[in-house]
Coordinates of C-alpha atoms in Angstrom, one line a residue:
Chain A
M21 CA 0.0 0.0 0.0
K22 CA 0.9 3.7 -0.4
I23 CA 1.6 5.9 2.6
K24 CA 2.2 9.6 2.9
Q25 CA 5.3 10.9 4.5
I26 CA 6.2 14.4 5.5
S27 CA 9.9 15.5 5.3
V28 CA 11.2 18.6 6.9
F29 CA 14.6 20.3 6.8
V30 CA 16.1 20.8 10.2
Q31 CA 19.5 22.1 11.3
N32 CA 21.6 19.8 13.4
E33 CA 21.6 21.8 16.6
P34 CA 20.3 21.1 20.1
G35 CA 16.6 21.7 20.4
R36 CA 15.7 21.8 16.8
L37 CA 13.9 18.5 16.7
L38 CA 12.1 19.5 19.9
E39 CA 10.9 22.7 18.2
F40 CA 9.6 20.6 15.3
T41 CA 7.7 18.0 17.4
D42 CA 6.3 20.9 19.4
V43 CA 4.6 22.4 16.3
L44 CA 2.9 19.0 15.7
N45 CA 2.1 18.5 19.4
K46 CA 0.4 22.0 19.6
A47 CA -1.7 21.1 16.5
G48 CA -2.8 17.9 18.1
I49 CA -1.1 15.7 15.5
N50 CA 0.0 12.2 16.3
M51 CA 3.1 10.7 14.8
T52 CA 3.1 7.0 13.7
S53 CA 6.8 7.0 12.9
L54 CA 9.8 9.3 12.9
N55 CA 13.0 8.9 11.0
L56 CA 16.0 11.3 11.1
A57 CA 18.5 11.3 8.3
D58 CA 21.5 13.4 9.2
V59 CA 24.4 14.9 7.2
T60 CA 26.7 17.1 9.4
D61 CA 25.1 20.4 9.8
Y62 CA 21.6 19.5 8.9
G63 CA 19.2 16.6 8.8
I64 CA 16.0 15.6 7.1
V65 CA 13.2 14.5 9.5
R66 CA 10.7 12.2 8.0
V67 CA 7.5 11.5 9.8
I68 CA 4.2 9.7 9.2
V69 CA 1.3 11.3 10.9
D70 CA -2.4 10.8 11.4
D71 CA -3.3 14.0 9.5
T72 CA -0.8 14.7 6.8
E73 CA -2.5 17.7 5.2
K74 CA -2.9 19.5 8.5
A75 CA 0.6 18.7 9.6
A76 CA 2.1 20.0 6.3
S77 CA 0.1 23.1 6.6
V78 CA 1.0 24.0 10.2
L79 CA 4.7 23.2 9.5
K80 CA 4.6 25.6 6.5
E81 CA 3.0 28.2 8.6
N82 CA 6.0 27.9 11.0
K83 CA 8.3 28.5 8.0
Y84 CA 9.6 25.0 7.7
N85 CA 10.7 23.6 4.3
V86 CA 8.2 20.7 3.8
I87 CA 7.7 18.0 1.2
V88 CA 5.1 15.3 1.2
N89 CA 5.9 12.1 -0.7
E90 CA 4.1 8.8 -1.2
L91 CA 6.1 5.8 -0.2
L92 CA 5.6 2.1 -0.2
C93 CA 4.4 0.6 3.0
V94 CA 4.5 -3.1 3.5
D95 CA 3.2 -5.2 6.3
V96 CA 5.1 -8.4 6.9
S97 CA 5.0 -11.0 9.6
D98 CA 7.8 -10.8 12.2
K99 CA 9.8 -13.9 11.3
P100 CA 13.1 -14.7 9.7
G101 CA 13.1 -14.3 5.9
A102 CA 10.0 -12.1 5.7
L103 CA 12.0 -9.0 4.6
H104 CA 14.2 -11.1 2.4
E105 CA 11.2 -12.2 0.3
I106 CA 10.1 -8.5 -0.3
L107 CA 13.6 -7.5 -1.3
V108 CA 13.9 -10.4 -3.8
K109 CA 10.7 -9.3 -5.5
L110 CA 11.8 -5.7 -5.7
A111 CA 15.2 -6.7 -7.0
D112 CA 13.7 -9.1 -9.6
N113 CA 11.7 -6.1 -10.9
D114 CA 14.8 -3.9 -11.1
L115 CA 13.5 -1.6 -8.4
N116 CA 15.9 0.5 -6.3
I117 CA 15.4 1.5 -2.7
S118 CA 16.9 4.8 -1.7
Y119 CA 16.0 4.5 2.0
M120 CA 13.8 2.5 4.3
Y121 CA 12.8 2.2 7.9
G122 CA 10.5 0.0 9.9
F123 CA 9.6 -1.5 13.2
S124 CA 8.0 -4.7 14.5
K125 CA 5.7 -5.2 17.4
G126 CA 3.6 -8.1 18.6
G127 CA 4.6 -10.5 15.8
H128 CA 3.9 -8.0 13.1
A129 CA 6.2 -5.6 11.2
S130 CA 5.7 -2.5 9.1
L131 CA 8.2 -1.3 6.6
V132 CA 8.3 2.0 4.8
L133 CA 10.4 2.1 1.6
K134 CA 11.3 4.9 -0.8
V135 CA 11.5 3.2 -4.2
N136 CA 12.2 4.6 -7.6
D137 CA 8.9 3.4 -9.1
L138 CA 6.1 3.2 -6.5
E139 CA 3.4 1.8 -8.9
K140 CA 5.7 -0.9 -10.2
A141 CA 6.7 -1.8 -6.7
I142 CA 3.1 -2.2 -5.6
A143 CA 2.3 -4.4 -8.6
A144 CA 5.5 -6.5 -8.0
L145 CA 4.4 -7.3 -4.4
Q146 CA 0.8 -8.2 -5.2
Chain B
M7 CA 68.3 53.3 1.2
I8 CA 66.1 55.5 -0.9
W9 CA 65.5 54.0 -4.4
N10 CA 64.7 57.2 -6.3
E11 CA 66.2 60.0 -4.2
H12 CA 65.4 62.7 -6.7
V13 CA 61.7 62.1 -6.6
E14 CA 61.3 60.8 -3.1
T15 CA 63.1 63.7 -1.4
M16 CA 62.1 66.6 -3.7
S17 CA 60.7 69.7 -2.2
R18 CA 57.0 70.2 -1.8
D19 CA 57.1 73.0 -4.4
E20 CA 58.9 70.8 -6.9
M21 CA 56.4 68.0 -6.3
H22 CA 53.5 70.4 -6.8
A23 CA 55.0 71.5 -10.2
L24 CA 55.6 67.9 -11.3
Q25 CA 52.1 66.8 -10.3
S26 CA 50.5 69.8 -12.0
E27 CA 52.4 69.1 -15.2
R28 CA 51.4 65.4 -15.2
L29 CA 47.8 66.1 -14.3
R30 CA 47.4 68.5 -17.2
D31 CA 48.9 65.8 -19.5
T32 CA 46.6 63.0 -18.1
V33 CA 43.5 65.2 -18.3
E34 CA 44.3 66.1 -21.9
R35 CA 44.7 62.4 -22.8
V36 CA 41.6 61.1 -21.2
Y37 CA 39.6 64.0 -22.7
Q38 CA 40.8 63.1 -26.2
N39 CA 40.6 59.3 -25.8
V40 CA 38.0 58.3 -23.3
E41 CA 34.4 59.1 -24.1
F42 CA 33.4 58.4 -20.5
Y43 CA 35.6 61.2 -19.2
R44 CA 34.9 63.6 -22.1
S45 CA 31.2 63.5 -21.5
K46 CA 31.6 63.7 -17.7
M47 CA 33.8 66.8 -18.0
Q48 CA 31.4 68.3 -20.6
A49 CA 28.5 67.7 -18.2
L50 CA 30.5 69.6 -15.5
G51 CA 31.2 72.4 -18.0
I52 CA 35.0 72.0 -17.9
E53 CA 37.7 71.5 -20.5
P54 CA 41.3 70.3 -20.2
G55 CA 42.4 74.0 -20.3
D56 CA 40.7 74.6 -17.0
I57 CA 43.2 72.3 -15.3
K58 CA 46.2 74.4 -14.7
T59 CA 47.7 73.1 -11.4
I60 CA 47.2 70.0 -9.3
D61 CA 44.9 72.2 -7.0
D62 CA 42.4 72.2 -9.9
I63 CA 41.8 68.5 -9.4
V64 CA 38.7 69.3 -7.3
K65 CA 37.0 70.4 -10.5
L66 CA 37.4 66.9 -12.0
P67 CA 34.7 64.2 -11.9
F68 CA 35.0 61.1 -9.7
T69 CA 35.4 57.5 -10.9
T70 CA 33.8 54.6 -9.0
K71 CA 34.0 50.8 -9.3
K72 CA 30.6 50.9 -10.9
D73 CA 32.0 53.1 -13.7
L74 CA 34.7 50.5 -14.4
R75 CA 32.0 47.8 -14.5
D76 CA 29.8 49.9 -16.8
N77 CA 32.7 50.4 -19.2
Y78 CA 33.9 46.7 -19.0
P79 CA 36.3 45.6 -20.3
F80 CA 38.3 48.4 -22.0
K81 CA 35.9 51.3 -22.8
I82 CA 37.5 53.5 -20.1
C83 CA 41.0 52.9 -21.5
A84 CA 43.0 55.7 -23.0
A85 CA 45.3 53.4 -25.1
P86 CA 44.4 50.8 -27.7
Q87 CA 44.5 47.1 -26.8
S88 CA 47.5 46.7 -29.1
E89 CA 49.5 48.7 -26.6
F90 CA 48.6 46.5 -23.6
V91 CA 51.4 44.2 -22.5
R92 CA 49.5 42.6 -19.5
I93 CA 46.0 42.6 -18.3
H94 CA 45.3 42.1 -14.6
A95 CA 41.8 41.7 -13.2
S96 CA 40.0 41.9 -9.9
S97 CA 36.9 39.9 -9.0
G98 CA 33.6 41.6 -9.7
T99 CA 29.9 40.8 -9.4
T100 CA 28.3 37.8 -11.1
G101 CA 31.6 36.5 -12.6
K102 CA 32.6 39.7 -14.5
P103 CA 35.9 40.9 -13.3
T104 CA 37.3 44.4 -13.4
A105 CA 39.9 44.5 -16.1
V106 CA 43.1 46.5 -15.5
P107 CA 45.4 46.6 -18.5
H108 CA 48.9 47.9 -18.5
T109 CA 51.2 49.2 -21.3
R110 CA 54.9 48.6 -21.3
K111 CA 55.4 52.0 -19.6
D112 CA 52.7 51.2 -17.0
L113 CA 54.6 48.0 -16.0
D114 CA 57.8 50.0 -15.8
M115 CA 56.1 52.4 -13.4
F116 CA 54.7 49.5 -11.4
A117 CA 58.2 47.9 -11.0
E118 CA 59.6 51.3 -10.1
C119 CA 57.0 51.9 -7.4
V120 CA 57.5 48.4 -5.9
A121 CA 61.3 48.8 -6.0
R122 CA 60.8 52.1 -4.0
S123 CA 58.5 50.2 -1.6
I124 CA 61.0 47.4 -1.0
C125 CA 63.7 49.9 -0.3
C126 CA 61.4 51.9 1.9
A127 CA 60.8 48.8 4.0
G128 CA 64.6 48.4 4.3
G129 CA 65.4 46.0 1.5
S130 CA 68.2 46.3 -1.1
R131 CA 69.6 44.5 -4.1
E132 CA 71.5 42.3 -1.6
D133 CA 68.3 40.8 -0.4
T134 CA 66.5 37.6 -1.5
I135 CA 62.7 37.9 -1.5
Q136 CA 60.3 35.0 -1.2
V137 CA 57.2 36.2 -3.0
S138 CA 54.3 34.2 -1.5
Y139 CA 51.5 36.3 -2.9
G140 CA 49.5 34.5 -5.5
Y141 CA 50.7 34.9 -9.1
G142 CA 48.0 35.4 -11.7
L143 CA 45.3 37.9 -12.3
F144 CA 45.8 39.2 -8.8
T145 CA 48.5 41.9 -8.9
G146 CA 50.3 40.8 -5.7
G147 CA 52.6 38.1 -7.1
L148 CA 53.7 39.6 -10.4
G149 CA 53.8 43.1 -8.9
L150 CA 56.3 42.2 -6.1
H151 CA 58.2 40.0 -8.6
D152 CA 58.8 42.7 -11.1
G153 CA 59.6 45.3 -8.4
A154 CA 62.2 43.0 -6.7
T155 CA 63.7 42.2 -10.1
R156 CA 63.9 45.9 -11.0
L157 CA 65.7 46.5 -7.7
G158 CA 68.1 43.7 -8.5
A159 CA 67.2 41.6 -5.5
G160 CA 66.9 37.8 -5.8
V161 CA 63.4 36.5 -6.2
I162 CA 61.9 33.2 -5.1
P163 CA 58.6 33.1 -7.0
A164 CA 56.9 30.8 -4.5
S165 CA 53.3 32.0 -5.1
S166 CA 50.8 31.2 -2.4
G167 CA 49.8 27.8 -1.0
N168 CA 51.8 24.6 -0.4
T169 CA 52.9 25.5 3.1
A170 CA 55.4 22.7 3.5
N171 CA 57.2 23.8 0.4
Q172 CA 57.2 27.4 1.5
L173 CA 58.9 26.4 4.7
T174 CA 61.5 24.3 2.9
L175 CA 62.3 27.3 0.6
M176 CA 62.6 29.6 3.6
K177 CA 65.0 27.2 5.3
D178 CA 67.1 26.1 2.3
F179 CA 67.2 29.2 0.0
R180 CA 67.5 31.6 3.0
P181 CA 65.4 34.5 1.8
T182 CA 65.8 37.7 3.8
I183 CA 62.4 39.2 2.9
L184 CA 59.0 37.6 2.8
A185 CA 56.2 39.2 0.9
C186 CA 52.6 37.9 1.2
T187 CA 49.3 38.7 2.9
P188 CA 49.5 39.2 6.7
S189 CA 47.2 36.3 7.3
Y190 CA 49.4 34.0 5.3
A191 CA 52.5 35.3 7.1
M192 CA 50.7 34.4 10.4
F193 CA 49.9 31.0 9.0
L194 CA 53.5 30.4 8.0
A195 CA 54.8 31.5 11.4
E196 CA 52.5 29.0 13.1
A197 CA 53.5 26.2 10.7
L198 CA 57.1 26.9 11.5
A199 CA 56.5 26.8 15.2
E200 CA 54.6 23.5 14.8
E201 CA 57.5 21.8 13.1
G202 CA 59.9 23.2 15.8
T203 CA 61.8 25.6 13.6
K204 CA 62.9 28.7 15.4
P205 CA 62.9 32.2 13.8
E206 CA 66.7 32.4 14.3
D207 CA 67.1 29.3 12.2
L208 CA 65.9 31.4 9.2
A209 CA 67.6 34.3 7.5
L210 CA 64.4 36.4 7.3
K211 CA 64.6 40.0 8.5
I212 CA 61.9 41.9 6.8
G213 CA 58.2 41.2 6.0
I214 CA 56.3 43.2 3.3
F215 CA 52.6 42.5 3.9
G216 CA 49.5 43.9 2.3
A217 CA 46.2 43.3 0.5
E218 CA 44.1 42.9 3.6
P219 CA 43.6 44.7 6.9
W220 CA 45.6 43.6 9.9
S221 CA 45.9 44.8 13.5
A222 CA 48.9 45.9 15.5
E223 CA 48.5 42.8 17.6
M224 CA 48.7 40.6 14.5
R225 CA 51.8 42.5 13.4
A226 CA 53.5 41.9 16.8
K227 CA 52.7 38.1 16.5
I228 CA 54.0 37.8 13.0
E229 CA 57.2 39.7 13.9
A230 CA 57.8 37.4 16.9
G231 CA 56.9 34.3 15.0
L232 CA 59.2 35.0 12.0
G233 CA 61.8 37.1 13.7
I234 CA 61.3 40.0 11.3
T235 CA 60.3 43.7 11.1
A236 CA 56.9 43.8 9.4
H237 CA 56.0 46.5 6.9
D238 CA 52.7 47.6 5.4
I239 CA 52.4 47.8 1.7
Y240 CA 49.3 49.2 0.1
G241 CA 47.8 49.1 -3.3
L242 CA 44.7 48.1 -5.3
S243 CA 44.6 46.6 -8.8
E244 CA 42.5 49.5 -10.3
I245 CA 45.3 51.9 -9.4
M246 CA 48.2 49.5 -9.9
G247 CA 48.6 46.9 -7.3
P248 CA 51.0 46.7 -4.3
G249 CA 53.5 49.6 -4.1
V250 CA 51.1 52.5 -4.3
S251 CA 52.5 53.2 -0.8
C252 CA 54.7 51.5 1.8
T253 CA 56.0 52.1 5.4
C254 CA 59.6 53.2 6.0
E255 CA 61.7 52.3 9.0
H256 CA 59.8 54.7 11.2
R257 CA 56.5 53.0 10.4
N258 CA 54.6 56.1 10.9
G259 CA 52.3 56.0 7.9
L260 CA 52.9 54.7 4.3
H261 CA 54.9 56.8 1.9
I262 CA 52.8 57.3 -1.3
C263 CA 54.4 57.3 -4.8
E264 CA 52.6 60.6 -5.2
D265 CA 54.4 61.5 -8.4
H266 CA 52.3 58.7 -10.0
F267 CA 49.2 58.6 -7.8
Y268 CA 47.8 61.8 -6.5
P269 CA 45.9 61.1 -3.2
E270 CA 43.0 63.0 -1.8
I271 CA 41.0 62.3 1.4
L272 CA 37.3 63.1 1.0
D273 CA 34.6 63.6 3.5
P274 CA 32.4 60.6 2.9
D275 CA 29.2 62.7 3.1
T276 CA 30.1 65.9 1.2
L277 CA 32.9 64.3 -1.0
Q278 CA 34.9 67.5 -0.3
P279 CA 38.6 67.1 0.3
V280 CA 39.6 67.3 4.0
G281 CA 42.8 68.5 5.7
D282 CA 45.7 66.5 7.0
N283 CA 45.1 63.9 9.7
V284 CA 41.3 63.9 9.1
V285 CA 39.9 60.5 8.3
G286 CA 37.9 60.1 5.1
E287 CA 37.7 58.2 1.8
L288 CA 41.0 57.7 0.1
T289 CA 40.9 58.7 -3.6
F290 CA 43.6 58.5 -6.2
T291 CA 44.2 60.1 -9.6
H292 CA 46.7 58.6 -12.0
L293 CA 49.3 61.1 -13.1
T294 CA 51.3 58.9 -15.5
K295 CA 49.2 55.8 -16.3
E296 CA 48.8 55.1 -20.0
A297 CA 46.4 52.2 -20.5
M298 CA 43.7 53.1 -18.0
P299 CA 44.3 56.4 -16.3
L300 CA 41.6 57.1 -13.7
L301 CA 40.6 60.5 -12.4
R302 CA 39.7 60.7 -8.7
Y303 CA 39.1 57.0 -8.2
R304 CA 37.2 56.4 -5.0
T305 CA 38.9 53.4 -3.3
R306 CA 36.3 53.2 -0.4
D307 CA 39.2 52.7 1.9
L308 CA 39.2 55.0 4.9
S309 CA 42.5 56.7 5.7
S310 CA 44.1 60.1 6.4
L311 CA 47.1 62.0 4.9
D312 CA 50.1 63.6 6.5
H313 CA 52.3 66.0 4.5
S314 CA 54.8 66.7 7.2
P315 CA 58.4 65.6 6.5
C316 CA 59.4 62.1 7.7
E317 CA 62.5 61.5 9.7
C318 CA 63.6 59.0 7.0
G319 CA 64.3 61.9 4.7
R320 CA 61.5 61.2 2.2
T321 CA 59.3 64.2 1.6
S322 CA 56.4 62.2 0.1
V323 CA 53.0 62.4 1.7
R324 CA 52.1 59.5 4.0
M325 CA 48.8 57.8 4.4
A326 CA 47.6 56.2 7.7
R327 CA 47.1 52.5 7.6
I328 CA 43.6 51.6 6.4
I329 CA 41.2 51.8 9.2
G330 CA 38.1 50.5 7.4
R331 CA 35.8 50.7 4.4
S332 CA 33.1 53.2 3.5
D333 CA 31.2 50.4 1.8
D334 CA 30.4 46.8 2.7
M335 CA 33.3 45.2 0.9
L336 CA 35.0 42.3 2.8
I337 CA 38.6 41.3 2.3
I338 CA 39.0 37.5 2.7
R339 CA 42.4 36.0 2.4
G340 CA 43.4 39.0 0.2
V341 CA 40.3 38.6 -2.1
N342 CA 37.7 41.4 -2.3
V343 CA 34.2 40.1 -1.6
F344 CA 31.0 42.2 -1.8
P345 CA 27.9 40.8 -0.2
S346 CA 26.0 41.9 -3.4
Q347 CA 28.1 39.4 -5.4
I348 CA 26.8 36.6 -3.1
E349 CA 23.3 37.9 -3.3
S350 CA 23.3 37.9 -7.1
V351 CA 24.6 34.3 -7.3
L352 CA 21.8 33.2 -4.9
L353 CA 19.3 34.9 -7.1
E354 CA 20.7 33.0 -10.1
V355 CA 20.4 29.6 -8.5
P356 CA 16.8 28.6 -8.3
E357 CA 17.3 26.1 -5.5
A358 CA 18.5 28.9 -3.2
S359 CA 16.3 31.5 -1.6
P360 CA 17.7 35.1 -1.4
N361 CA 17.5 34.7 2.4
Y362 CA 21.1 34.5 3.6
V363 CA 23.6 35.5 6.1
I364 CA 27.4 35.8 5.6
I365 CA 29.6 34.9 8.5
V366 CA 33.3 35.9 8.3
D367 CA 35.6 34.4 10.9
R368 CA 39.3 33.8 11.5
K369 CA 39.9 30.1 12.2
G370 CA 43.4 30.0 13.5
T371 CA 45.1 32.4 11.2
L372 CA 43.1 32.0 8.0
D373 CA 39.9 33.9 7.3
T374 CA 36.8 31.9 6.5
I375 CA 33.6 32.9 4.9
E376 CA 30.5 31.0 5.5
V377 CA 27.3 31.6 3.6
Q378 CA 24.2 30.3 5.4
V379 CA 21.3 30.1 2.9
E380 CA 17.7 29.0 3.1
L381 CA 16.5 26.5 0.6
N382 CA 13.8 27.5 -1.9
P383 CA 10.8 25.6 -0.5
D384 CA 9.9 24.4 -4.1
Y385 CA 13.1 22.4 -4.1
M386 CA 12.6 20.7 -0.7
T387 CA 13.4 17.0 -1.0
D388 CA 13.3 14.0 1.3
S389 CA 16.6 12.7 -0.1
V390 CA 19.9 13.6 1.5
T391 CA 21.7 12.9 -1.7
E392 CA 19.6 15.4 -3.6
M393 CA 20.0 17.9 -0.8
E394 CA 23.8 17.6 -0.9
E395 CA 23.7 18.1 -4.7
I396 CA 21.9 21.3 -4.1
R397 CA 24.4 22.4 -1.5
K398 CA 27.3 21.6 -3.8
K399 CA 25.7 23.4 -6.7
I400 CA 25.3 26.6 -4.8
K401 CA 28.8 26.3 -3.3
Q402 CA 30.5 25.8 -6.7
K403 CA 28.7 28.8 -8.2
L404 CA 29.7 31.0 -5.3
D405 CA 33.3 29.7 -5.4
S406 CA 33.7 30.5 -9.1
V407 CA 32.2 34.0 -8.9
L408 CA 34.0 35.0 -5.7
R409 CA 37.2 33.1 -6.6
I410 CA 37.5 31.9 -3.0
G411 CA 36.3 28.8 -1.3
V412 CA 33.2 29.4 0.8
I413 CA 31.6 27.2 3.5
L414 CA 28.0 26.8 2.2
T415 CA 25.5 25.9 4.9
L416 CA 21.9 25.2 4.3
A417 CA 19.9 26.7 7.1
E418 CA 16.4 26.9 8.4
H419 CA 14.4 30.0 7.9
K420 CA 14.4 30.9 11.6
T421 CA 18.2 30.6 12.0
I422 CA 18.6 33.3 9.3
T423 CA 15.9 35.6 10.6
R424 CA 17.2 35.2 14.1
S425 CA 20.8 36.0 13.4
Q426 CA 19.8 38.6 10.9
G427 CA 18.3 41.1 13.3
K428 CA 17.7 44.2 11.4
A429 CA 18.6 43.0 7.9
K430 CA 22.1 42.4 9.0
R431 CA 23.5 40.3 6.2
V432 CA 27.1 40.2 7.3
I433 CA 28.5 39.1 10.6
D434 CA 32.3 39.7 10.9
R435 CA 33.7 37.9 13.8
R436 CA 37.3 38.6 13.0
K437 CA 39.2 40.6 15.6
I438 CA 41.5 42.8 13.7

């Protein structure tokens, strides 16, 4: 399935992530996942939230640089080889992953993947 | 020793007569050959015949950096390109430099003035000079080189950079004079200390430093670190390059080669000349230049003049060391940088917003320039790779226009507005 992710530019300084989460908190937005990709002096915070449109709009109001992307979200069972199966299917279809993150809880895992062709990836996994 | 005793010690009356004669000649030539000056003089209702003595200079129009840009590259020249034997250039906005051509006679005059300066600083033909100014479009390297050669001194054309090699040359070739920017001298002194070489292991005795502002504290550090007496040399490429003026052994102001460059100090508000020892904008008029003679060129450097005789025996007017700028130009590692250049590059690169802050600092001994810029929201990406490509693209464009390496930092909107205060675009943290 597809999932919407919000990415925001933040500087790599104490308190910057806190300021960002505070904006979402004050707008009553709940985060499902948070992923931070850092360089040296800045990072890109990627979040999945319960209300993407509202979150993007309050972040823009607070002068953040914001981009909303659609990513691939895959639910797999939490057992050895489950991720491997997915990766084999994507590779067989010549699909590239630029980044991914995920978590598992209670025997169940969710993966979020940035792929170079979202529609093709969805078809490959069906 | 005084290189050109006749000129450098002539009476004020003789100098007045010489300057008057040369100004008449220069004005006649620019009026005949340069449309820019002819129309400016006509607009002011003056003709070459109205200029009788050097005191009439106040009737003449000013020339600014903008005039040079507007007449780029050679429209303000009084000699045809076939007469140019070398063309120097200084950096300008959006990649267009300011062209400064020289005829054979101009280069002779350049070498003469630098030879005078080296002698003024205590050098002679017995000396060996390591020229660690950059060689190239920048006038520092070739200027010192030609002047030292004219003097008959030995030249080590080291150019700038490659510090380990510079130290080897200093130890093995035993130069007695070092010529470079003060910040590079400081850097070399520290590198020497780091490798455990003592100043007394070197033969250096004199430093000739210029092209950027430096403090008395920095001078004391350089002198201790290299075991030398440090001298100030002044110049700018539009006028010539280093050697327009230099300090003598008394180091009480810089003796100007005023038979070639007539100095005035202007009140920055009224643009009227002020008296001795009053600070204002330093302005030069070429008296002998052939390729690109400029009338009353406003340097934007703040200084003052002193016509009283110097104990060294020279009668030439002295200028005080530069105390600042009347515009926002920054001098970074000897390179002139205008915030407007940075702004125009950012406006050209769509990924950058025109929201920026420039931070100038001195890390150790070398000046650094950091440009913090906000990303154009339309180019926001979730990919670090793409973000880095944007950063590199902006940096490369800035580096090529400014001709100096910048630290390019992508910043959040709030960082820039926070540090910006009241539209303060430049933060200079250097203590000089």
